[in-house]
mmCIF file of C-alpha atoms and ligand atoms in Angstrom:
data_model
loop_
_atom_site.group_PDB
_atom_site.id
_atom_site.type_symbol
_atom_site.label_atom_id
_atom_site.label_comp_id
_atom_site.label_asym_id
_atom_site.label_seq_id
_atom_site.Cartn_x
_atom_site.Cartn_y
_atom_site.Cartn_z
ATOM 1 C CA MET A 348 -11.870 -14.270 -21.686
ATOM 2 C CA LYS A 349 -14.677 -11.705 -21.845
ATOM 3 C CA LYS A 350 -14.092 -8.039 -21.209
ATOM 4 C CA LEU A 351 -14.403 -7.233 -17.479
ATOM 5 C CA ASN A 352 -16.177 -4.128 -16.201
ATOM 6 C CA VAL A 353 -14.600 -2.170 -13.364
ATOM 7 C CA ALA A 354 -16.495 -0.202 -10.694
ATOM 8 C CA LEU A 355 -14.301 2.233 -8.781
ATOM 9 C CA ILE A 356 -15.610 3.347 -5.379
ATOM 10 C CA GLY A 357 -14.152 6.666 -4.159
ATOM 11 C CA THR A 358 -13.038 9.658 -6.182
ATOM 12 C CA GLY A 359 -10.310 11.092 -3.896
ATOM 13 C CA PHE A 360 -6.543 10.897 -4.147
ATOM 14 C CA MET A 361 -6.474 7.109 -4.554
ATOM 15 C CA GLY A 362 -9.483 7.094 -6.889
ATOM 16 C CA LYS A 363 -7.498 9.365 -9.181
ATOM 17 C CA ALA A 364 -4.374 7.136 -9.009
ATOM 18 C CA HIS A 365 -6.344 3.951 -9.743
ATOM 19 C CA SER A 366 -8.183 5.689 -12.600
ATOM 20 C CA ILE A 367 -4.900 6.572 -14.296
ATOM 21 C CA ALA A 368 -3.473 3.095 -13.690
ATOM 22 C CA THR A 369 -6.511 1.307 -15.162
ATOM 23 C CA ALA A 370 -6.419 3.653 -18.158
ATOM 24 C CA VAL A 371 -2.736 3.092 -18.951
ATOM 25 C CA VAL A 372 -2.234 -0.560 -17.995
ATOM 26 C CA PRO A 373 -3.307 -1.854 -21.446
ATOM 27 C CA ILE A 374 -0.975 0.643 -23.135
ATOM 28 C CA LEU A 375 2.043 -0.196 -20.992
ATOM 29 C CA PHE A 376 1.634 -3.915 -20.610
ATOM 30 C CA GLY A 377 -0.884 -5.127 -23.149
ATOM 31 C CA ALA A 378 -3.738 -5.965 -20.777
ATOM 32 C CA PRO A 379 -3.816 -9.614 -19.684
ATOM 33 C CA ILE A 380 -7.615 -9.087 -19.773
ATOM 34 C CA GLU A 381 -9.580 -6.398 -21.532
ATOM 35 C CA ILE A 382 -11.269 -4.076 -19.035
ATOM 36 C CA GLU A 383 -13.817 -1.310 -19.294
ATOM 37 C CA ARG A 384 -13.840 1.510 -16.743
ATOM 38 C CA LYS A 385 -17.591 1.273 -16.339
ATOM 39 C CA VAL A 386 -18.751 3.201 -13.287
ATOM 40 C CA ILE A 387 -17.267 5.479 -10.675
ATOM 41 C CA VAL A 388 -19.003 6.022 -7.338
ATOM 42 C CA ASP A 389 -18.969 8.859 -4.829
ATOM 43 C CA ILE A 390 -21.611 9.678 -2.176
ATOM 44 C CA ASP A 391 -21.415 13.267 -3.397
ATOM 45 C CA GLU A 392 -23.206 13.317 -6.783
ATOM 46 C CA GLU A 393 -21.388 16.396 -8.052
ATOM 47 C CA MET A 394 -18.012 14.804 -7.346
ATOM 48 C CA ALA A 395 -19.111 11.500 -8.896
ATOM 49 C CA GLN A 396 -20.206 13.253 -12.071
ATOM 50 C CA LYS A 397 -17.073 15.410 -12.259
ATOM 51 C CA ALA A 398 -14.822 12.364 -11.675
ATOM 52 C CA SER A 399 -16.579 10.275 -14.310
ATOM 53 C CA LYS A 400 -15.692 12.944 -16.890
ATOM 54 C CA GLN A 401 -12.208 13.780 -15.591
ATOM 55 C CA TYR A 402 -11.099 10.200 -14.929
ATOM 56 C CA GLY A 403 -12.855 8.750 -17.976
ATOM 57 C CA PHE A 404 -15.552 6.388 -16.616
ATOM 58 C CA ALA A 405 -18.596 5.592 -18.716
ATOM 59 C CA GLU A 406 -21.070 6.183 -15.851
ATOM 60 C CA TYR A 407 -21.270 7.566 -12.349
ATOM 61 C CA ALA A 408 -23.341 6.572 -9.303
ATOM 62 C CA THR A 409 -23.762 7.563 -5.656
ATOM 63 C CA ASP A 410 -24.675 4.265 -3.972
ATOM 64 C CA TRP A 411 -21.965 1.601 -3.907
ATOM 65 C CA ARG A 412 -24.474 -1.031 -2.745
ATOM 66 C CA GLU A 413 -26.418 -0.840 -5.987
ATOM 67 C CA VAL A 414 -23.251 -0.877 -8.025
ATOM 68 C CA VAL A 415 -21.476 -3.859 -6.458
ATOM 69 C CA SER A 416 -24.538 -6.063 -6.954
ATOM 70 C CA ARG A 417 -24.942 -5.142 -10.661
ATOM 71 C CA PRO A 418 -24.574 -8.205 -12.891
ATOM 72 C CA ASP A 419 -22.512 -6.259 -15.414
ATOM 73 C CA ILE A 420 -19.793 -5.397 -12.842
ATOM 74 C CA ASP A 421 -16.868 -7.859 -12.578
ATOM 75 C CA ILE A 422 -14.202 -5.997 -10.568
ATOM 76 C CA VAL A 423 -14.768 -3.708 -7.562
ATOM 77 C CA ASP A 424 -11.956 -1.287 -6.811
ATOM 78 C CA ILE A 425 -12.216 0.132 -3.257
ATOM 79 C CA CYS A 426 -10.567 3.546 -2.806
ATOM 80 C CA THR A 427 -12.635 4.814 0.135
ATOM 81 C CA PRO A 428 -11.636 5.551 3.762
ATOM 82 C CA ASN A 429 -10.711 2.536 5.878
ATOM 83 C CA ASP A 430 -14.009 2.221 7.805
ATOM 84 C CA THR A 431 -15.810 1.160 4.611
ATOM 85 C CA HIS A 432 -13.328 -1.433 3.269
ATOM 86 C CA ALA A 433 -14.812 -4.457 5.063
ATOM 87 C CA GLU A 434 -18.466 -3.767 4.229
ATOM 88 C CA ILE A 435 -17.839 -3.004 0.554
ATOM 89 C CA SER A 436 -15.392 -5.817 -0.044
ATOM 90 C CA ILE A 437 -17.575 -8.436 1.708
ATOM 91 C CA ALA A 438 -20.606 -7.370 -0.360
ATOM 92 C CA ALA A 439 -18.538 -7.391 -3.558
ATOM 93 C CA ALA A 440 -16.911 -10.771 -2.893
ATOM 94 C CA LYS A 441 -20.255 -12.351 -1.967
ATOM 95 C CA ALA A 442 -21.654 -11.025 -5.262
ATOM 96 C CA GLY A 443 -18.777 -12.809 -7.031
ATOM 97 C CA LYS A 444 -16.736 -9.723 -7.960
ATOM 98 C CA HIS A 445 -12.944 -9.652 -7.916
ATOM 99 C CA VAL A 446 -11.785 -7.096 -5.338
ATOM 100 C CA MET A 447 -8.914 -4.597 -5.334
ATOM 101 C CA CYS A 448 -8.886 -2.891 -1.907
ATOM 102 C CA GLU A 449 -6.800 0.100 -0.881
ATOM 103 C CA LYS A 450 -4.619 -0.309 2.203
ATOM 104 C CA PRO A 451 -4.795 -0.835 5.076
ATOM 105 C CA MET A 452 -7.104 -3.744 4.365
ATOM 106 C CA SER A 453 -9.300 -3.095 7.381
ATOM 107 C CA MET A 454 -9.776 -1.436 10.763
ATOM 108 C CA THR A 455 -9.236 -4.628 12.779
ATOM 109 C CA VAL A 456 -7.964 -8.187 12.399
ATOM 110 C CA ALA A 457 -11.530 -9.480 12.828
ATOM 111 C CA GLU A 458 -12.711 -7.391 9.864
ATOM 112 C CA ALA A 459 -9.801 -8.582 7.710
ATOM 113 C CA GLU A 460 -10.576 -12.206 8.569
ATOM 114 C CA ALA A 461 -14.228 -11.707 7.604
ATOM 115 C CA MET A 462 -13.125 -10.139 4.291
ATOM 116 C CA LEU A 463 -10.871 -13.107 3.572
ATOM 117 C CA ALA A 464 -13.631 -15.592 4.473
ATOM 118 C CA ALA A 465 -16.085 -13.882 2.091
ATOM 119 C CA ALA A 466 -13.540 -13.960 -0.742
ATOM 120 C CA ASN A 467 -12.728 -17.623 -0.042
ATOM 121 C CA GLU A 468 -16.437 -18.516 -0.223
ATOM 122 C CA THR A 469 -16.763 -17.379 -3.818
ATOM 123 C CA GLY A 470 -13.137 -17.869 -4.922
ATOM 124 C CA VAL A 471 -12.735 -14.353 -6.287
ATOM 125 C CA VAL A 472 -9.265 -12.869 -6.837
ATOM 126 C CA THR A 473 -8.300 -10.218 -4.266
ATOM 127 C CA MET A 474 -5.475 -7.718 -3.929
ATOM 128 C CA VAL A 475 -4.577 -5.233 -1.189
ATOM 129 C CA SER A 476 -3.078 -2.097 -2.634
ATOM 130 C CA TYR A 477 0.367 -2.129 -1.025
ATOM 131 C CA ASN A 478 1.720 -0.480 -4.141
ATOM 132 C CA TYR A 479 5.315 0.181 -3.131
ATOM 133 C CA ARG A 480 6.213 -3.519 -3.298
ATOM 134 C CA HIS A 481 5.656 -3.328 -7.071
ATOM 135 C CA THR A 482 8.472 -0.762 -7.523
ATOM 136 C CA PRO A 483 10.988 -2.257 -9.988
ATOM 137 C CA ALA A 484 13.962 -1.436 -7.742
ATOM 138 C CA LEU A 485 12.261 -3.113 -4.785
ATOM 139 C CA GLN A 486 11.410 -6.136 -6.955
ATOM 140 C CA MET A 487 15.080 -6.165 -7.980
ATOM 141 C CA ALA A 488 15.983 -6.371 -4.267
ATOM 142 C CA LYS A 489 13.693 -9.401 -4.025
ATOM 143 C CA ARG A 490 15.330 -11.011 -7.061
ATOM 144 C CA LEU A 491 18.814 -10.540 -5.546
ATOM 145 C CA ILE A 492 17.653 -11.993 -2.212
ATOM 146 C CA ASP A 493 15.905 -14.964 -3.853
ATOM 147 C CA GLU A 494 19.025 -15.704 -5.926
ATOM 148 C CA GLY A 495 21.114 -15.738 -2.748
ATOM 149 C CA ARG A 496 23.240 -12.820 -3.943
ATOM 150 C CA ILE A 497 23.414 -11.254 -0.450
ATOM 151 C CA GLY A 498 23.448 -14.602 1.355
ATOM 152 C CA ASP A 499 21.349 -15.220 4.433
ATOM 153 C CA ILE A 500 19.563 -12.160 5.736
ATOM 154 C CA LEU A 501 20.822 -11.017 9.125
ATOM 155 C CA THR A 502 18.982 -7.716 9.640
ATOM 156 C CA PHE A 503 16.228 -5.525 8.156
ATOM 157 C CA ARG A 504 16.123 -1.806 8.999
ATOM 158 C CA GLY A 505 12.945 -0.233 7.588
ATOM 159 C CA TYR A 506 11.312 3.169 7.832
ATOM 160 C CA TYR A 507 8.486 5.226 6.434
ATOM 161 C CA LEU A 508 8.802 8.909 7.239
ATOM 162 C CA GLN A 509 6.415 11.663 6.180
ATOM 163 C CA ASP A 510 5.962 15.234 7.314
ATOM 164 C CA TRP A 511 2.369 16.186 6.485
ATOM 165 C CA GLY A 512 1.355 15.498 10.111
ATOM 166 C CA ALA A 513 4.212 17.457 11.696
ATOM 167 C CA ASP A 514 2.412 20.793 11.701
ATOM 168 C CA PRO A 515 0.046 20.912 14.738
ATOM 169 C CA ASN A 516 -2.242 23.129 12.629
ATOM 170 C CA ALA A 517 -2.653 20.510 9.894
ATOM 171 C CA PRO A 518 -6.398 19.730 9.971
ATOM 172 C CA LEU A 519 -7.875 16.680 11.645
ATOM 173 C CA SER A 520 -8.172 14.522 8.558
ATOM 174 C CA TRP A 521 -10.070 11.205 8.871
ATOM 175 C CA ARG A 522 -6.593 9.686 9.028
ATOM 176 C CA PHE A 523 -6.347 10.952 12.652
ATOM 177 C CA ASN A 524 -9.688 9.439 13.672
ATOM 178 C CA LYS A 525 -9.811 5.882 15.031
ATOM 179 C CA ALA A 526 -13.459 5.374 14.079
ATOM 180 C CA LYS A 527 -12.641 6.108 10.396
ATOM 181 C CA ALA A 528 -9.047 4.931 10.098
ATOM 182 C CA GLY A 529 -8.703 2.112 12.669
ATOM 183 C CA SER A 530 -5.201 3.255 13.588
ATOM 184 C CA GLY A 531 -2.928 6.153 12.729
ATOM 185 C CA THR A 532 0.509 6.291 11.151
ATOM 186 C CA LEU A 533 1.009 2.567 11.669
ATOM 187 C CA GLY A 534 -2.021 1.502 9.612
ATOM 188 C CA ASP A 535 -1.673 4.315 7.107
ATOM 189 C CA ILE A 536 1.971 3.980 6.167
ATOM 190 C CA GLY A 537 3.580 1.485 8.578
ATOM 191 C CA THR A 538 1.681 -1.350 6.896
ATOM 192 C CA HIS A 539 3.469 -0.579 3.593
ATOM 193 C CA VAL A 540 6.827 -1.314 5.273
ATOM 194 C CA ILE A 541 5.453 -4.390 7.017
ATOM 195 C CA ASP A 542 4.389 -5.624 3.566
ATOM 196 C CA ALA A 543 7.869 -4.963 2.163
ATOM 197 C CA ALA A 544 9.532 -6.691 5.119
ATOM 198 C CA ARG A 545 7.335 -9.810 4.772
ATOM 199 C CA LEU A 546 8.025 -9.890 1.033
ATOM 200 C CA LEU A 547 11.783 -9.536 1.369
ATOM 201 C CA VAL A 548 12.622 -11.180 4.690
ATOM 202 C CA GLY A 549 9.641 -13.383 5.626
ATOM 203 C CA GLU A 550 7.115 -13.776 8.423
ATOM 204 C CA PHE A 551 7.279 -11.792 11.637
ATOM 205 C CA ALA A 552 7.509 -13.986 14.755
ATOM 206 C CA SER A 553 7.247 -11.250 17.425
ATOM 207 C CA VAL A 554 7.391 -7.499 17.877
ATOM 208 C CA ASN A 555 8.183 -4.991 20.640
ATOM 209 C CA ALA A 556 7.190 -1.385 20.053
ATOM 210 C CA ILE A 557 7.086 2.180 21.315
ATOM 211 C CA VAL A 558 3.857 3.799 20.048
ATOM 212 C CA ARG A 559 3.085 7.469 20.705
ATOM 213 C CA THR A 560 0.759 10.310 19.779
ATOM 214 C CA PHE A 561 2.676 13.607 19.568
ATOM 215 C CA ILE A 562 -0.204 15.981 18.739
ATOM 216 C CA PRO A 563 -3.343 15.092 20.750
ATOM 217 C CA GLU A 564 -5.707 17.596 19.087
ATOM 218 C CA ARG A 565 -5.957 19.384 15.756
ATOM 219 C CA PRO A 566 -8.148 21.987 14.043
ATOM 220 C CA LEU A 567 -11.339 20.545 12.572
ATOM 221 C CA PRO A 568 -11.357 20.517 8.770
ATOM 222 C CA LEU A 569 -13.749 22.776 6.874
ATOM 223 C CA GLY A 570 -15.350 20.423 4.390
ATOM 224 C CA ARG A 571 -13.818 17.606 2.368
ATOM 225 C CA PHE A 572 -10.271 17.941 1.113
ATOM 226 C CA PHE A 573 -8.092 16.178 -1.382
ATOM 227 C CA GLY A 574 -4.879 14.587 -0.157
ATOM 228 C CA GLN A 575 -3.657 15.752 3.242
ATOM 229 C CA SER A 576 -4.126 19.512 3.454
ATOM 230 C CA GLY A 577 -7.151 21.755 3.449
ATOM 231 C CA ALA A 578 -8.949 24.605 5.161
ATOM 232 C CA ALA A 579 -9.374 24.289 8.930
ATOM 233 C CA SER A 580 -11.624 25.865 11.549
ATOM 234 C CA SER A 581 -10.443 27.450 14.815
ATOM 235 C CA GLU A 582 -12.243 24.712 16.720
ATOM 236 C CA LYS A 583 -10.190 21.635 17.609
ATOM 237 C CA GLY A 584 -10.937 17.924 17.751
ATOM 238 C CA LYS A 585 -9.219 14.986 19.439
ATOM 239 C CA VAL A 586 -6.606 12.797 17.726
ATOM 240 C CA ASP A 587 -7.140 9.248 19.013
ATOM 241 C CA VAL A 588 -4.593 7.343 16.950
ATOM 242 C CA ASP A 589 -0.809 6.844 16.908
ATOM 243 C CA ASP A 590 1.501 9.426 15.334
ATOM 244 C CA THR A 591 4.552 7.173 15.477
ATOM 245 C CA ALA A 592 5.617 3.596 16.070
ATOM 246 C CA LEU A 593 9.132 2.290 16.507
ATOM 247 C CA THR A 594 9.180 -1.491 16.397
ATOM 248 C CA LEU A 595 11.796 -4.166 17.054
ATOM 249 C CA ILE A 596 11.159 -7.341 15.075
ATOM 250 C CA LYS A 597 12.130 -10.994 15.410
ATOM 251 C CA PHE A 598 11.531 -12.750 12.085
ATOM 252 C CA ALA A 599 10.647 -16.448 11.845
ATOM 253 C CA THR A 600 13.887 -16.997 9.884
ATOM 254 C CA GLY A 601 16.002 -15.894 12.854
ATOM 255 C CA ALA A 602 16.779 -12.511 11.283
ATOM 256 C CA HIS A 603 15.935 -9.457 13.343
ATOM 257 C CA GLY A 604 15.086 -5.884 12.450
ATOM 258 C CA SER A 605 13.337 -2.624 13.142
ATOM 259 C CA ILE A 606 10.721 -0.385 11.533
ATOM 260 C CA GLU A 607 10.271 3.292 12.338
ATOM 261 C CA VAL A 608 7.179 5.089 11.047
ATOM 262 C CA THR A 609 6.050 8.658 11.583
ATOM 263 C CA ARG A 610 4.151 11.420 9.805
ATOM 264 C CA ASN A 611 5.896 13.993 12.030
ATOM 265 C CA SER A 612 9.374 14.090 10.530
ATOM 266 C CA TRP A 613 9.887 17.516 8.910
ATOM 267 C CA GLY A 614 11.648 17.311 5.584
ATOM 268 C CA HIS A 615 10.761 13.686 4.873
ATOM 269 C CA HIS A 616 7.836 13.833 2.452
ATOM 270 C CA ASN A 617 7.210 10.260 1.392
ATOM 271 C CA GLN A 618 10.274 8.355 2.436
ATOM 272 C CA LEU A 619 9.728 4.631 2.575
ATOM 273 C CA GLY A 620 12.954 2.705 2.709
ATOM 274 C CA PHE A 621 15.052 -0.073 4.116
ATOM 275 C CA GLU A 622 18.495 -1.563 4.406
ATOM 276 C CA ILE A 623 18.990 -5.300 4.424
ATOM 277 C CA HIS A 624 22.230 -6.809 5.540
ATOM 278 C CA GLY A 625 23.101 -10.364 4.542
ATOM 279 C CA THR A 626 26.056 -12.691 5.015
ATOM 280 C CA LYS A 627 27.292 -11.894 1.486
ATOM 281 C CA GLY A 628 26.163 -8.326 0.880
ATOM 282 C CA SER A 629 23.790 -5.462 1.602
ATOM 283 C CA ILE A 630 20.886 -3.797 -0.183
ATOM 284 C CA ALA A 631 19.448 -0.317 0.390
ATOM 285 C CA PHE A 632 16.314 1.305 -1.085
ATOM 286 C CA ASP A 633 14.647 4.655 -0.502
ATOM 287 C CA TYR A 634 11.412 5.509 -2.318
ATOM 288 C CA GLN A 635 12.340 9.176 -2.722
ATOM 289 C CA ARG A 636 15.045 7.806 -5.029
ATOM 290 C CA LEU A 637 12.774 5.061 -6.365
ATOM 291 C CA ASN A 638 14.785 4.432 -9.497
ATOM 292 C CA GLU A 639 17.847 3.450 -7.514
ATOM 293 C CA LEU A 640 18.809 0.278 -5.709
ATOM 294 C CA ARG A 641 22.057 0.473 -3.742
ATOM 295 C CA VAL A 642 23.973 -2.760 -3.407
ATOM 296 C CA ALA A 643 27.256 -3.921 -1.919
ATOM 297 C CA PHE A 644 28.492 -7.468 -2.574
ATOM 298 C CA ALA A 645 31.156 -8.993 -0.301
ATOM 299 C CA ASP A 646 32.918 -10.640 -3.251
ATOM 300 C CA ASP A 647 33.446 -7.420 -5.217
ATOM 301 C CA PRO A 648 37.151 -6.643 -5.774
ATOM 302 C CA ALA A 649 38.620 -5.078 -2.636
ATOM 303 C CA ASP A 650 39.811 -1.929 -4.421
ATOM 304 C CA ALA A 651 36.323 -1.272 -5.864
ATOM 305 C CA PHE A 652 34.329 -2.486 -2.870
ATOM 306 C CA GLY A 653 31.466 -0.433 -1.438
ATOM 307 C CA PHE A 654 27.872 0.519 -2.152
ATOM 308 C CA ARG A 655 27.054 1.114 -5.822
ATOM 309 C CA THR A 656 23.810 2.112 -7.492
ATOM 310 C CA ILE A 657 21.729 0.155 -9.957
ATOM 311 C CA TYR A 658 19.407 2.504 -11.922
ATOM 312 C CA SER A 659 16.083 0.878 -12.796
ATOM 313 C CA GLY A 660 15.560 0.162 -16.454
ATOM 314 C CA PRO A 661 14.737 -2.675 -18.844
ATOM 315 C CA ASN A 662 16.939 -5.165 -16.979
ATOM 316 C CA GLN A 663 14.948 -4.931 -13.752
ATOM 317 C CA PRO A 664 11.540 -6.561 -13.100
ATOM 318 C CA PHE A 665 8.754 -4.983 -15.215
ATOM 319 C CA GLY A 666 11.301 -2.494 -16.625
ATOM 320 C CA ASP A 667 11.235 -4.077 -20.066
ATOM 321 C CA LYS A 668 7.515 -3.186 -20.288
ATOM 322 C CA LEU A 669 8.090 0.447 -19.266
ATOM 323 C CA TRP A 670 10.854 2.580 -20.782
ATOM 324 C CA PRO A 671 13.720 1.322 -22.958
ATOM 325 C CA VAL A 672 16.633 3.131 -21.310
ATOM 326 C CA ALA A 673 17.791 2.763 -17.678
ATOM 327 C CA GLY A 674 17.723 6.038 -15.817
ATOM 328 C CA MET A 675 14.839 7.520 -17.823
ATOM 329 C CA GLY A 676 12.787 7.438 -14.658
ATOM 330 C CA GLN A 677 9.915 5.384 -13.424
ATOM 331 C CA GLY A 678 7.297 6.998 -11.201
ATOM 332 C CA TYR A 679 4.259 6.574 -8.974
ATOM 333 C CA ILE A 680 1.865 5.861 -11.795
ATOM 334 C CA ASP A 681 4.194 3.285 -13.343
ATOM 335 C CA ILE A 682 4.056 1.460 -10.024
ATOM 336 C CA LYS A 683 0.264 1.701 -9.700
ATOM 337 C CA SER A 684 0.075 0.346 -13.276
ATOM 338 C CA ILE A 685 2.348 -2.600 -12.424
ATOM 339 C CA GLU A 686 0.077 -3.274 -9.458
ATOM 340 C CA TRP A 687 -2.994 -3.360 -11.750
ATOM 341 C CA TYR A 688 -1.137 -5.463 -14.307
ATOM 342 C CA ASN A 689 -0.340 -8.061 -11.588
ATOM 343 C CA PHE A 690 -3.959 -8.036 -10.404
ATOM 344 C CA LEU A 691 -5.407 -8.487 -13.916
ATOM 345 C CA LYS A 692 -2.836 -11.207 -14.702
ATOM 346 C CA ALA A 693 -3.894 -13.117 -11.561
ATOM 347 C CA ILE A 694 -7.554 -12.867 -12.674
ATOM 348 C CA ALA A 695 -6.648 -14.027 -16.200
ATOM 349 C CA GLU A 696 -4.704 -17.001 -14.832
ATOM 350 C CA ASN A 697 -7.168 -17.665 -12.009
ATOM 351 C CA LYS A 698 -4.325 -17.609 -9.467
ATOM 352 C CA PRO A 699 -3.944 -15.698 -6.173
ATOM 353 C CA ALA A 700 -2.643 -12.156 -6.607
ATOM 354 C CA SER A 701 0.142 -10.831 -4.433
ATOM 355 C CA PRO A 702 -0.423 -9.310 -1.907
ATOM 356 C CA ASP A 703 -3.915 -10.771 -1.518
ATOM 357 C CA PHE A 704 -6.392 -10.778 1.350
ATOM 358 C CA LYS A 705 -4.466 -13.613 3.019
ATOM 359 C CA ASP A 706 -1.379 -11.371 3.111
ATOM 360 C CA GLY A 707 -3.610 -8.494 4.231
ATOM 361 C CA VAL A 708 -4.855 -10.488 7.252
ATOM 362 C CA GLN A 709 -1.297 -11.258 8.324
ATOM 363 C CA ILE A 710 -0.301 -7.584 7.988
ATOM 364 C CA GLU A 711 -3.292 -6.604 10.151
ATOM 365 C CA ARG A 712 -2.175 -9.161 12.764
ATOM 366 C CA ILE A 713 1.287 -7.663 12.837
ATOM 367 C CA ALA A 714 -0.040 -4.082 13.050
ATOM 368 C CA GLU A 715 -2.411 -5.023 15.863
ATOM 369 C CA ALA A 716 0.401 -6.783 17.754
ATOM 370 C CA ILE A 717 2.559 -3.629 17.421
ATOM 371 C CA LEU A 718 -0.219 -1.527 19.005
ATOM 372 C CA VAL A 719 -0.729 -4.053 21.803
ATOM 373 C CA SER A 720 3.004 -4.225 22.405
ATOM 374 C CA GLY A 721 3.121 -0.420 22.568
ATOM 375 C CA GLU A 722 0.425 -0.433 25.273
ATOM 376 C CA LYS A 723 1.944 -3.270 27.312
ATOM 377 C CA GLY A 724 5.585 -2.372 26.784
ATOM 378 C CA ALA A 725 6.376 -6.030 26.085
ATOM 379 C CA TRP A 726 7.100 -8.435 23.234
ATOM 380 C CA GLU A 727 4.017 -9.712 21.403
ATOM 381 C CA ASP A 728 3.972 -12.934 19.402
ATOM 382 C CA ILE A 729 2.294 -12.885 16.005
ATOM 383 C CA LYS A 730 -0.384 -15.468 15.269
ATOM 384 C CA GLN A 731 0.631 -17.230 12.052
ATOM 385 C CA SER A 732 -1.093 -18.735 9.024
ATOM 386 C CA ALA A 733 -4.117 -16.821 7.856
ATOM 387 C CA SER A 734 -6.286 -19.367 6.095
HETATM 388 C C1 LIG B 1722 -0.942 9.479 3.548
HETATM 389 O O1 LIG B 1722 -0.028 9.206 4.535
HETATM 390 C C2 LIG B 1722 -0.674 8.658 2.282
HETATM 391 O O2 LIG B 1722 -1.564 9.113 1.315
HETATM 392 C C3 LIG B 1722 -0.929 7.161 2.531
HETATM 393 O O3 LIG B 1722 -2.277 6.900 2.872
HETATM 394 C C4 LIG B 1722 -0.514 6.361 1.274
HETATM 395 O O4 LIG B 1722 -0.651 4.986 1.502
HETATM 396 C C5 LIG B 1722 0.947 6.686 0.921
HETATM 397 O O5 LIG B 1722 1.294 5.975 -0.218
HETATM 398 C C6 LIG B 1722 1.110 8.166 0.688
HETATM 399 O O6 LIG B 1722 0.673 8.872 1.849
#
């Protein structure tokens, strides 16, 4: 297969992560397809130029529209704020480009459905960047579940806790603005746990949630900032999205569960995790200890029974391609690289990637149902089968 040229749109935090992943994926995995990091795009020319040098792209540009229609571009990698995902990815898919899109896929279910329809029209490969599911320990959890090692799943208890939003003086990033982000904590980080829950347990049948905004206004930011923190003015602006969502879940399998998400939990920096209890054992994972999977199997000898820890290494999924000794430590970039490896492999094999836009639509449906449930204070059923 010919070498494929990548255009990366967005030079912020995620642009940096995707740049490293696309640079190292051939080294770590032996690329399933040769790629060239061709052009990086930012509306700010100075940032685009700086990023092309720092992140190692051959060219830079300021207008994504010109770039996604270029005949020499094969893959469009969308790392921009949420309000641009639909427009860029529809244009890219219609131009026949494969699309990697940062999460959440879209601002609304309708947008996600339009993105999926555009991709279906041209048959391009798509992926939504729910990166945590590619963590080897989490993939090990999936392997154990699929092999029946913890029996039938009874309950899922998930969470994603961060603290960068806990300070009322933290500036009003676009992540607190409905017009830019679509929703708040739920879309930003809750969707990662929804993705993990669908992967490990299965489809959501209905949800019942408490959704709240703790800090209704914040200081306006002074200029653009990288990541979550930056200089702020003394003037304040309105927060019009959720700070937290606590959701009860009924899964289609009959299992039940809960997901708690907040960016207002002091001391929890980037803590995505879950416990899954089955008829024959339990599994626990916490991203702040991402190299560890805690397991307890009912048939372990009684005098040695209890949770024990599996350290990720060559015996876990993708571990053989990373580092040769368990416990050496895998990290964020390893996971982003696994994500890119899976995407490129799907393109090489002309198969759907996972999670793709179809998964993304279903995650948007669940997130929207959680917000509706929070408003109504009642159970909401989830529409199934994105086509
Ligand atoms: C901010 O909450 C954020 O950058 C999210 O947008 C990412 O998805 C998460 O991985 C880290 O935190």
